[in-house]
C-alpha cells in the first residue's frame, strides 16, 4: 500500500536575517542586535498568548529561529488584552510600556507580512481586544446585543 503524499510545507517567505533587516527598518533600530532583541522578546510574549492551530500555522510561516522562540513558550492560562500584553512584556524585560509598544509594532508589522490575511484573521479572532492595533490593523468591534 502506498503512503498518502504529505502536503508540501512551504518555506517561510524570508530568512531570519531578512526578518531582522525588515524589523530593523520598521523599528528604526540602530543595530541588528537591537532588532533581534525586539523579535525574540515580542515573539516570546506572543507565544505565551497563542494556542492551537493558529500557533502552529504561525510558527510554520516564520523563519526557523523565530518559530523556535515562539513555540518555546508555554501558553499562559489567562489571555491578556493588547494593552496588558504590552505592559506585561515591558515589566518582564525591564523597559517602559512605550518602548515595548514600539518593539511590538515593529515586529508584528513584519509578522503580518509573513502570515497573510487569512491566518492573521484567525490569530486576531483567538486573541482578546487590542491586538489588531498591535498588528497594524483596524480594531473593528462587533455591536454588543442589548438586553
mmCIF file of C-alpha atoms in Angstrom:
data_model
loop_
_atom_site.group_PDB
_atom_site.id
_atom_site.type_symbol
_atom_site.label_atom_id
_atom_site.label_comp_id
_atom_site.label_asym_id
_atom_site.label_seq_id
_atom_site.Cartn_x
_atom_site.Cartn_y
_atom_site.Cartn_z
ATOM 1 C CA UNK A 1 0.000 0.000 0.000
ATOM 2 C CA UNK A 2 1.248 3.465 -0.845
ATOM 3 C CA UNK A 3 1.604 6.230 1.667
ATOM 4 C CA UNK A 4 -0.551 9.251 1.080
ATOM 5 C CA UNK A 5 1.529 12.190 -0.133
ATOM 6 C CA UNK A 6 2.038 14.771 2.542
ATOM 7 C CA UNK A 7 1.109 18.343 1.810
ATOM 8 C CA UNK A 8 4.159 20.318 0.820
ATOM 9 C CA UNK A 9 5.182 22.589 3.654
ATOM 10 C CA UNK A 10 6.026 25.956 2.176
ATOM 11 C CA UNK A 11 9.252 27.533 3.258
ATOM 12 C CA UNK A 12 8.935 30.820 5.159
ATOM 13 C CA UNK A 13 8.808 33.832 2.880
ATOM 14 C CA UNK A 14 12.025 35.203 4.352
ATOM 15 C CA UNK A 15 15.090 34.080 6.236
ATOM 16 C CA UNK A 16 15.713 35.114 9.831
ATOM 17 C CA UNK A 17 18.360 37.561 8.619
ATOM 18 C CA UNK A 18 15.870 39.135 6.209
ATOM 19 C CA UNK A 19 13.314 39.303 9.011
ATOM 20 C CA UNK A 20 15.828 41.125 11.212
ATOM 21 C CA UNK A 21 16.566 43.571 8.393
ATOM 22 C CA UNK A 22 12.836 44.322 7.997
ATOM 23 C CA UNK A 23 12.349 44.746 11.766
ATOM 24 C CA UNK A 24 15.433 46.968 11.912
ATOM 25 C CA UNK A 25 13.883 49.135 9.195
ATOM 26 C CA UNK A 26 10.347 49.138 10.671
ATOM 27 C CA UNK A 27 11.599 49.984 14.158
ATOM 28 C CA UNK A 28 14.383 52.331 13.047
ATOM 29 C CA UNK A 29 16.740 50.360 15.292
ATOM 30 C CA UNK A 30 20.402 51.386 15.240
ATOM 31 C CA UNK A 31 21.671 47.778 15.071
ATOM 32 C CA UNK A 32 20.532 44.338 14.003
ATOM 33 C CA UNK A 33 21.254 43.145 17.529
ATOM 34 C CA UNK A 34 18.611 45.546 18.861
ATOM 35 C CA UNK A 35 16.165 44.306 16.210
ATOM 36 C CA UNK A 36 16.883 40.700 17.176
ATOM 37 C CA UNK A 37 16.267 41.515 20.843
ATOM 38 C CA UNK A 38 12.887 43.004 19.891
ATOM 39 C CA UNK A 39 11.991 39.985 17.725
ATOM 40 C CA UNK A 40 12.821 37.488 20.452
ATOM 41 C CA UNK A 41 11.021 39.476 23.170
ATOM 42 C CA UNK A 42 7.825 40.053 21.172
ATOM 43 C CA UNK A 43 7.612 36.528 19.750
ATOM 44 C CA UNK A 44 8.205 35.006 23.190
ATOM 45 C CA UNK A 45 5.386 37.127 24.604
ATOM 46 C CA UNK A 46 3.121 36.205 21.679
ATOM 47 C CA UNK A 47 3.989 32.548 22.194
ATOM 48 C CA UNK A 48 2.563 32.808 25.706
ATOM 49 C CA UNK A 49 -0.767 34.000 24.249
ATOM 50 C CA UNK A 50 -1.390 31.768 21.220
ATOM 51 C CA UNK A 51 -2.577 28.160 21.255
ATOM 52 C CA UNK A 52 -3.814 25.559 18.808
ATOM 53 C CA UNK A 53 -3.690 25.612 15.041
ATOM 54 C CA UNK A 54 -3.013 29.356 14.898
ATOM 55 C CA UNK A 55 0.161 28.883 16.951
ATOM 56 C CA UNK A 56 1.287 26.009 14.708
ATOM 57 C CA UNK A 57 0.449 27.819 11.471
ATOM 58 C CA UNK A 58 2.184 31.000 12.627
ATOM 59 C CA UNK A 59 5.302 29.024 13.544
ATOM 60 C CA UNK A 60 5.297 27.499 10.044
ATOM 61 C CA UNK A 61 5.081 30.967 8.470
ATOM 62 C CA UNK A 62 8.082 32.275 10.433
ATOM 63 C CA UNK A 63 11.768 31.646 9.829
ATOM 64 C CA UNK A 64 13.005 28.708 11.935
ATOM 65 C CA UNK A 65 14.813 30.826 14.533
ATOM 66 C CA UNK A 66 11.722 32.982 15.081
ATOM 67 C CA UNK A 67 9.437 29.939 15.175
ATOM 68 C CA UNK A 68 11.582 28.345 17.877
ATOM 69 C CA UNK A 69 11.294 31.482 20.006
ATOM 70 C CA UNK A 70 7.503 31.481 19.599
ATOM 71 C CA UNK A 71 6.992 27.790 20.315
ATOM 72 C CA UNK A 72 9.449 27.550 23.206
ATOM 73 C CA UNK A 73 6.905 29.365 25.368
ATOM 74 C CA UNK A 74 4.233 27.625 27.393
ATOM 75 C CA UNK A 75 0.901 29.374 26.781
ATOM 76 C CA UNK A 76 -0.467 31.273 29.771
ATOM 77 C CA UNK A 77 -3.747 30.131 31.246
ATOM 78 C CA UNK A 78 -5.078 33.686 31.174
ATOM 79 C CA UNK A 79 -5.057 35.685 27.954
ATOM 80 C CA UNK A 80 -4.056 39.326 28.152
ATOM 81 C CA UNK A 81 -5.681 42.217 26.323
ATOM 82 C CA UNK A 82 -3.457 44.031 23.853
ATOM 83 C CA UNK A 83 -2.524 46.744 26.348
ATOM 84 C CA UNK A 84 -1.908 44.211 29.139
ATOM 85 C CA UNK A 85 0.285 42.262 26.712
ATOM 86 C CA UNK A 86 2.453 45.355 26.166
ATOM 87 C CA UNK A 87 2.625 46.190 29.888
ATOM 88 C CA UNK A 88 3.497 42.598 30.840
ATOM 89 C CA UNK A 89 6.204 42.470 28.194
ATOM 90 C CA UNK A 90 7.652 45.784 29.440
ATOM 91 C CA UNK A 91 7.718 44.536 33.024
ATOM 92 C CA UNK A 92 9.289 41.224 32.005
ATOM 93 C CA UNK A 93 12.227 42.852 30.194
ATOM 94 C CA UNK A 94 12.532 45.932 32.401
ATOM 95 C CA UNK A 95 11.628 48.620 29.910
ATOM 96 C CA UNK A 96 8.883 51.194 29.537
ATOM 97 C CA UNK A 97 5.475 50.424 28.025
ATOM 98 C CA UNK A 98 6.243 52.941 25.269
ATOM 99 C CA UNK A 99 9.369 51.040 24.205
ATOM 100 C CA UNK A 100 7.558 47.708 24.491
ATOM 101 C CA UNK A 101 4.745 49.089 22.295
ATOM 102 C CA UNK A 102 7.286 50.330 19.743
ATOM 103 C CA UNK A 103 9.018 46.936 19.662
ATOM 104 C CA UNK A 104 5.678 45.165 19.331
ATOM 105 C CA UNK A 105 4.617 47.320 16.396
ATOM 106 C CA UNK A 106 7.919 46.861 14.570
ATOM 107 C CA UNK A 107 7.976 43.081 14.976
ATOM 108 C CA UNK A 108 4.287 42.430 14.360
ATOM 109 C CA UNK A 109 4.343 44.576 11.196
ATOM 110 C CA UNK A 110 6.784 42.068 9.746
ATOM 111 C CA UNK A 111 4.881 39.088 11.184
ATOM 112 C CA UNK A 112 1.740 40.434 9.472
ATOM 113 C CA UNK A 113 3.514 40.287 6.104
ATOM 114 C CA UNK A 114 4.544 36.689 6.756
ATOM 115 C CA UNK A 115 1.149 35.416 7.893
ATOM 116 C CA UNK A 116 -1.112 36.602 5.130
ATOM 117 C CA UNK A 117 -4.634 37.891 5.718
ATOM 118 C CA UNK A 118 -6.370 34.562 6.437
ATOM 119 C CA UNK A 119 -4.002 33.438 9.179
ATOM 120 C CA UNK A 120 -3.869 36.937 10.642
ATOM 121 C CA UNK A 121 -7.670 36.985 10.868
ATOM 122 C CA UNK A 122 -7.647 33.622 12.658
ATOM 123 C CA UNK A 123 -4.983 34.826 15.098
ATOM 124 C CA UNK A 124 -6.901 38.011 15.861
ATOM 125 C CA UNK A 125 -10.116 36.056 16.443
ATOM 126 C CA UNK A 126 -8.303 33.945 19.034
ATOM 127 C CA UNK A 127 -6.840 36.893 20.942
ATOM 128 C CA UNK A 128 -8.711 39.384 23.172
ATOM 129 C CA UNK A 129 -9.316 43.001 22.169
ATOM 130 C CA UNK A 130 -6.424 45.303 21.454
ATOM 131 C CA UNK A 131 -4.245 43.019 19.353
ATOM 132 C CA UNK A 132 -5.443 44.201 15.948
ATOM 133 C CA UNK A 133 -3.824 47.579 16.557
ATOM 134 C CA UNK A 134 -0.595 45.878 17.603
ATOM 135 C CA UNK A 135 -0.595 44.056 14.256
ATOM 136 C CA UNK A 136 -1.237 47.346 12.447
ATOM 137 C CA UNK A 137 -4.867 46.515 11.676
ATOM 138 C CA UNK A 138 -8.096 48.363 12.408
ATOM 139 C CA UNK A 139 -9.830 47.197 15.575
ATOM 140 C CA UNK A 140 -13.373 46.589 14.422
ATOM 141 C CA UNK A 141 -15.769 45.786 17.208
ATOM 142 C CA UNK A 142 -18.945 43.842 16.815
ATOM 143 C CA UNK A 143 -22.034 45.599 18.168
ATOM 144 C CA UNK A 144 -22.975 44.268 21.582
ATOM 145 C CA UNK A 145 -26.512 42.901 21.814
ATOM 146 C CA UNK A 146 -28.768 44.968 24.051
ATOM 147 C CA UNK A 147 -30.508 43.141 26.826
#
